[in-house]
Short mmCIF file of C-alpha atoms in Angstrom, two decimals:
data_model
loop_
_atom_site.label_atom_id
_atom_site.label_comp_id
_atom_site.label_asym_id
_atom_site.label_seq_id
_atom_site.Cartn_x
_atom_site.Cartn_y
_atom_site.Cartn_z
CA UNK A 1 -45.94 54.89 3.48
CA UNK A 2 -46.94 56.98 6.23
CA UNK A 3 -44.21 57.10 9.30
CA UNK A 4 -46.42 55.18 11.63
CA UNK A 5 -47.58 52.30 9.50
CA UNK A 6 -43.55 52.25 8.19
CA UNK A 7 -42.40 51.71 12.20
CA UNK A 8 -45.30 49.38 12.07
CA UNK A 9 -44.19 47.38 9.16
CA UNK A 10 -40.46 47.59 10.87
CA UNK A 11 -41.67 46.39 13.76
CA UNK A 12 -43.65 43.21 12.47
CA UNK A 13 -40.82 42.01 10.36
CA UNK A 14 -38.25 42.54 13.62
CA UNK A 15 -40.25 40.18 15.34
CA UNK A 16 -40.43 37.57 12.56
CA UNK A 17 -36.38 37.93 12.36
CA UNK A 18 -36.29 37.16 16.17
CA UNK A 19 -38.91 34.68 15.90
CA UNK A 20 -36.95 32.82 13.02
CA UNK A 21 -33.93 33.30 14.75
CA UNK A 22 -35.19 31.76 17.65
CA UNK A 23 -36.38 28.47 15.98
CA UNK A 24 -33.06 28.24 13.82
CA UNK A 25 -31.09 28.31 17.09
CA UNK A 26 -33.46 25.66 18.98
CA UNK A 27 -33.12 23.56 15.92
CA UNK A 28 -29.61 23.62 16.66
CA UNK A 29 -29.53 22.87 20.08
CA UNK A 30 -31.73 19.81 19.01
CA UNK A 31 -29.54 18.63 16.56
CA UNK A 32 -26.09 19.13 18.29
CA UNK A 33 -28.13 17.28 21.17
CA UNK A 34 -28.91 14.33 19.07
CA UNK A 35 -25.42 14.22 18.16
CA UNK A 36 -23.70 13.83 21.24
CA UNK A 37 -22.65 10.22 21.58
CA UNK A 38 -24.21 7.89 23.70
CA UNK A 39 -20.82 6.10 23.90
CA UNK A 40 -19.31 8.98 25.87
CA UNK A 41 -20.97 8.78 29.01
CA UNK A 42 -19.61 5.07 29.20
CA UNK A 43 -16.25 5.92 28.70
CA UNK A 44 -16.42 8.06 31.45
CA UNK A 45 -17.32 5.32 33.29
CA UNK A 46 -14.86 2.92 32.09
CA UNK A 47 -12.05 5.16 32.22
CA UNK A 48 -12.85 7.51 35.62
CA UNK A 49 -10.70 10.26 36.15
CA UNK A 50 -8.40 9.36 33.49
CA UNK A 51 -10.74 9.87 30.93
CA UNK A 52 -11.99 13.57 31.92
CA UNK A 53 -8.64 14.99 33.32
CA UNK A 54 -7.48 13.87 29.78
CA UNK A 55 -10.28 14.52 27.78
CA UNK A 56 -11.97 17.62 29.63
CA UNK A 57 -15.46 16.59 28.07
CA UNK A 58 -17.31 15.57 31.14
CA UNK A 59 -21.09 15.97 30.26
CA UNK A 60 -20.45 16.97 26.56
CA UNK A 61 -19.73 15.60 23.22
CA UNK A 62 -16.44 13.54 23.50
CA UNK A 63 -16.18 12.82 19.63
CA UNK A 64 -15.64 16.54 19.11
CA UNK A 65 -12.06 15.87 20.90
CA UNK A 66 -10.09 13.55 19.37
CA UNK A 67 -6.83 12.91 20.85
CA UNK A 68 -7.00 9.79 21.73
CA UNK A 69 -10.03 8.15 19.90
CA UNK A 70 -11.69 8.57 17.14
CA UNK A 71 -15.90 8.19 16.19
CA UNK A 72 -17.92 7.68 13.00
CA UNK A 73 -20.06 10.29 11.08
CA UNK A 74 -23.63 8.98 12.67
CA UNK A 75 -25.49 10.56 14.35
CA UNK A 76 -25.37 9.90 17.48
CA UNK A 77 -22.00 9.44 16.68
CA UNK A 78 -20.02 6.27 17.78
CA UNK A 79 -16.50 5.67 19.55
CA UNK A 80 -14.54 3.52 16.98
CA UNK A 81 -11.33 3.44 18.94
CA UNK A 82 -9.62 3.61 21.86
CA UNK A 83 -5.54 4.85 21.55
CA UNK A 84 -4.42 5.66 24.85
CA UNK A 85 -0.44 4.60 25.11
CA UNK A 86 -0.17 7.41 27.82
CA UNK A 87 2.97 5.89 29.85
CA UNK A 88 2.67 8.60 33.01
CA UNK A 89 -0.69 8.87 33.09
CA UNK A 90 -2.33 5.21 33.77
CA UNK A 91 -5.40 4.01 34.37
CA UNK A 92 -4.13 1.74 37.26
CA UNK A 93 -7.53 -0.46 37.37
CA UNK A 94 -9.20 -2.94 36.07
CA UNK A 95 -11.05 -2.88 33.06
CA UNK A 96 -15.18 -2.64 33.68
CA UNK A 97 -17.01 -5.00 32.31
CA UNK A 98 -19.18 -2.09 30.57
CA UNK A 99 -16.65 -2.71 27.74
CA UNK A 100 -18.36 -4.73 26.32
CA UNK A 101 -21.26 -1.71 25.74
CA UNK A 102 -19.05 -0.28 23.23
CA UNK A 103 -20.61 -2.28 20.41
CA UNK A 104 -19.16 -0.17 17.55
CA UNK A 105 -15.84 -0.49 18.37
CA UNK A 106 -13.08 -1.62 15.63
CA UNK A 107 -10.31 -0.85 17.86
CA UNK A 108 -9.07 -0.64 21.53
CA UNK A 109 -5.40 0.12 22.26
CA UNK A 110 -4.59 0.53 26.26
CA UNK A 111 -0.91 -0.72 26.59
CA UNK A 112 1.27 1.09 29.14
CA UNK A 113 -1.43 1.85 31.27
CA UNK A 114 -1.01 -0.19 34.32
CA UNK A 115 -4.13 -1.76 33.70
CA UNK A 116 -4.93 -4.42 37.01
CA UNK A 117 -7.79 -7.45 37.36
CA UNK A 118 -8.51 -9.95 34.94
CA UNK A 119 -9.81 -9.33 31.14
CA UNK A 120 -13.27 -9.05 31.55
CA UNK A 121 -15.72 -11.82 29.47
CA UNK A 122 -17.83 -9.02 28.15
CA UNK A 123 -14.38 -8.39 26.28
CA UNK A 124 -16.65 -10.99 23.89
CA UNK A 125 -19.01 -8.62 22.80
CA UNK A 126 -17.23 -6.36 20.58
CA UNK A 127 -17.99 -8.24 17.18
CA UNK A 128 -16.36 -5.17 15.55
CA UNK A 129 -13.20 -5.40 17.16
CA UNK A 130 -9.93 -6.06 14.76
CA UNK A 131 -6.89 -4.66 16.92
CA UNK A 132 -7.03 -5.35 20.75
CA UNK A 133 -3.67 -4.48 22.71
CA UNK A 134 -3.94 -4.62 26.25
CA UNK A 135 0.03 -5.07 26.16
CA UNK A 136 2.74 -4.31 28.90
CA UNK A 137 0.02 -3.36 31.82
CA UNK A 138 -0.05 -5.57 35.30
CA UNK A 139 -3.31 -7.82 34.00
CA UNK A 140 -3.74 -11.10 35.87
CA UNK A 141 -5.85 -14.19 35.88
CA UNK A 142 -7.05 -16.60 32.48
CA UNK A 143 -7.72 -15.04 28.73
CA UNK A 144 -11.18 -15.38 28.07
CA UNK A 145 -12.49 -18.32 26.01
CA UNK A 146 -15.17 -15.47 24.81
CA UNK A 147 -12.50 -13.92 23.49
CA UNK A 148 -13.22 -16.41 20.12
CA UNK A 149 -16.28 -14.64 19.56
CA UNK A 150 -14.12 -12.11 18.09
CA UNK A 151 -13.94 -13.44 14.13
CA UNK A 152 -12.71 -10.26 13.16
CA UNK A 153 -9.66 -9.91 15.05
CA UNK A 154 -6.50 -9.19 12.70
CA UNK A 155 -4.16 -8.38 15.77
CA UNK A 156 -3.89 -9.22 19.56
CA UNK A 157 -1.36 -8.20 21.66
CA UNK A 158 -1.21 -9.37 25.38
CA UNK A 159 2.30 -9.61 25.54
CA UNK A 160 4.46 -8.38 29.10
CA UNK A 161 1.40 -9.30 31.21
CA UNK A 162 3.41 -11.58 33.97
CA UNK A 163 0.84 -12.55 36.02
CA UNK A 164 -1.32 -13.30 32.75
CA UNK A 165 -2.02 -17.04 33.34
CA UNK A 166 -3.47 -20.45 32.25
CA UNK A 167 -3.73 -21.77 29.01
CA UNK A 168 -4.09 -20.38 25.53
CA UNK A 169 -7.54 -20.60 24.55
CA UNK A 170 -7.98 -22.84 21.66
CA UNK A 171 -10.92 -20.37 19.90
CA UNK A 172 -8.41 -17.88 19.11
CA UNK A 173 -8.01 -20.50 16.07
CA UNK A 174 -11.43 -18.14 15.41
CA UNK A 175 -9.97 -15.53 13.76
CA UNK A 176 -9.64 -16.26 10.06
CA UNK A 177 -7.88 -12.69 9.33
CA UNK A 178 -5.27 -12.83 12.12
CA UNK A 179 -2.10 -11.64 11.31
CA UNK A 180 -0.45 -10.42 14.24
CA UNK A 181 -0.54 -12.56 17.62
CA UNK A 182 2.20 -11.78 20.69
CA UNK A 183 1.35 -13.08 24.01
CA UNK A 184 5.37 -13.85 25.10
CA UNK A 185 6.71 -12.47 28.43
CA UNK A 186 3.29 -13.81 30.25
CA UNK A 187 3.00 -16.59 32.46
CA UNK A 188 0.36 -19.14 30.45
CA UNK A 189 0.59 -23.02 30.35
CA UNK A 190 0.20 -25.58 28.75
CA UNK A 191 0.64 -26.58 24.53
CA UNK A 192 0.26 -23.97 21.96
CA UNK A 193 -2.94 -24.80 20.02
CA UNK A 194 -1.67 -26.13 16.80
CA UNK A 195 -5.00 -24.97 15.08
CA UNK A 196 -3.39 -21.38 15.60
CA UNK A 197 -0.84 -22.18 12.88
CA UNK A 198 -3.60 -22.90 10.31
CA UNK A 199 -4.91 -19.53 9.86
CA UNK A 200 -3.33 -18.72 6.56
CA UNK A 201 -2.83 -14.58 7.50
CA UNK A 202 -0.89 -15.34 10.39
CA UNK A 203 2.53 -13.46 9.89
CA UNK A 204 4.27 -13.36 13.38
CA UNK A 205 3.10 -14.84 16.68
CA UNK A 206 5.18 -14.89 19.63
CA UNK A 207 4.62 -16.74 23.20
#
C-alpha cells in the first residue's frame, strides 16, 4: 500500500475508534444516569443537612455510598433501609411526611436522633416495612392508627419517647409476624389491647 492511501486507511479507522469510543462512553453516561435512584433526592429532603454533610452525595447516586443504608440491584435502584443511630449528629426535626414516598423500604432505623413532632400518618404507606425504630428521640403527640396498615411489621420500637402519648392503637394486633414490640418509658394511656397477645410470634413486648 502506497504511503498516502496507508495514512488514509490510518486515518479512517482513527476516526471510527473515536467515533466508537464516543458512543460507548455516552452509553455509559445513559446507563449510570438511569441508575441513579429516584429515592435519593427524597432523602435529601427528608433528612436536610444531615443527610448530605453525612452522606456527601448531594445531586448524585446515594446507593453508591452505603454507610448508613443500603439499596436493591434495580435499576433505578431503591433505598431499602435507613440505619442512622448517629448519637452526636441528630436530625433534631420532625419527620416529613414524604416518608411515606419511600415505597420500597423494608427497614427504617432513626433512634438517637433527637427526632421532634409527631409520627407522621404517611408512616402508613410503607407496606414493605418489617423493622421501624424511631426509639429514644424527643417524638410527641398519638401513634398513628395507620400505622396497622403495616402487616409486615416483625419489630417496632418506640420506646423512651416521653412525650409519646394517647392510647395504644388496637391495629397493631395487624401484624401477624410481630415478634419484637417495646413502647415502655412513653407516656400512653389507657388498656393494653389484649388482641396484641394473640399474635403467636410475639416474643417480648414491653410498655
Amino acid at each position: 500500500m502506497h504511503l498516502p492511501n496507508l495514512l488514509s486507511a490510518l486515518s479512517l479507522a482513527g476516526a471510527a475508534m473515536a467515533a466508537s469510543n464516543a458512543t460507548l462512553m455516552a452509553k455509559q453516561e445513559r446507563r449510570q444516569a438511569a441508575a441513579v435512584s429516584p429515592d435519593c433526592a427524597i432523602a435529601e429532603r427528608v433528612f436536610g443537612t444531615f443527610w448530605t454533610s453525612q452522606t456527601n452525595t448531594a445531586g448524585d447516586d446515594c446507593c453508591a455510598w452505603r454507610a448508613f443504608m443500603t439499596c436493591d440491584a434495580g435499576n433505578p435502584r431503591r433505598i431499602q433501609s435507613f440505619n442512622f443511630d448517629v448519637e452526636q449528629s441528630h436530625l433534631n426535626k420532625p419527620l416529613s411526611t414524604e416518608i411515606g414516598l419511600f415505597t420500597e423500604v423494608t427497614q427504617i432505623a432513626l433512634p438517637h436522633n433527637g427526632i421532634t413532632g409527631s409520627i407522621p400518618t404517611e408512616i402508613g404507606l410503607l407496606k414493605k416495612l418489617a423493622v421501624l425504630d424511631l426509639s429514644a428521640n424527643s417524638i410527641s403527640g398519638n401513634i398513628p392508627t395507620e400505622i396497622g396498615a403495616l402487616t409486615l411489621l416483625t419489630n417496632l420500637y418506640l420506646n423512651n419517647n416521653v412525650d409519646l402519648t394517647g392510647p395504644i392503637p388496637t391495629q397493631i394486633a395487624n401484624f401477624k409476624s410481630l415478634e419484637m414490640l417495646e413502647l415502655a418509658n412513653c407516656s400512653l394511656t389507657g388498656s393494653f389491647p389484649p388482641d396484641i397477645l394473640n399474635i403467636k410470634s410475639l416474643a417480648y413486648w414491653g410498655v
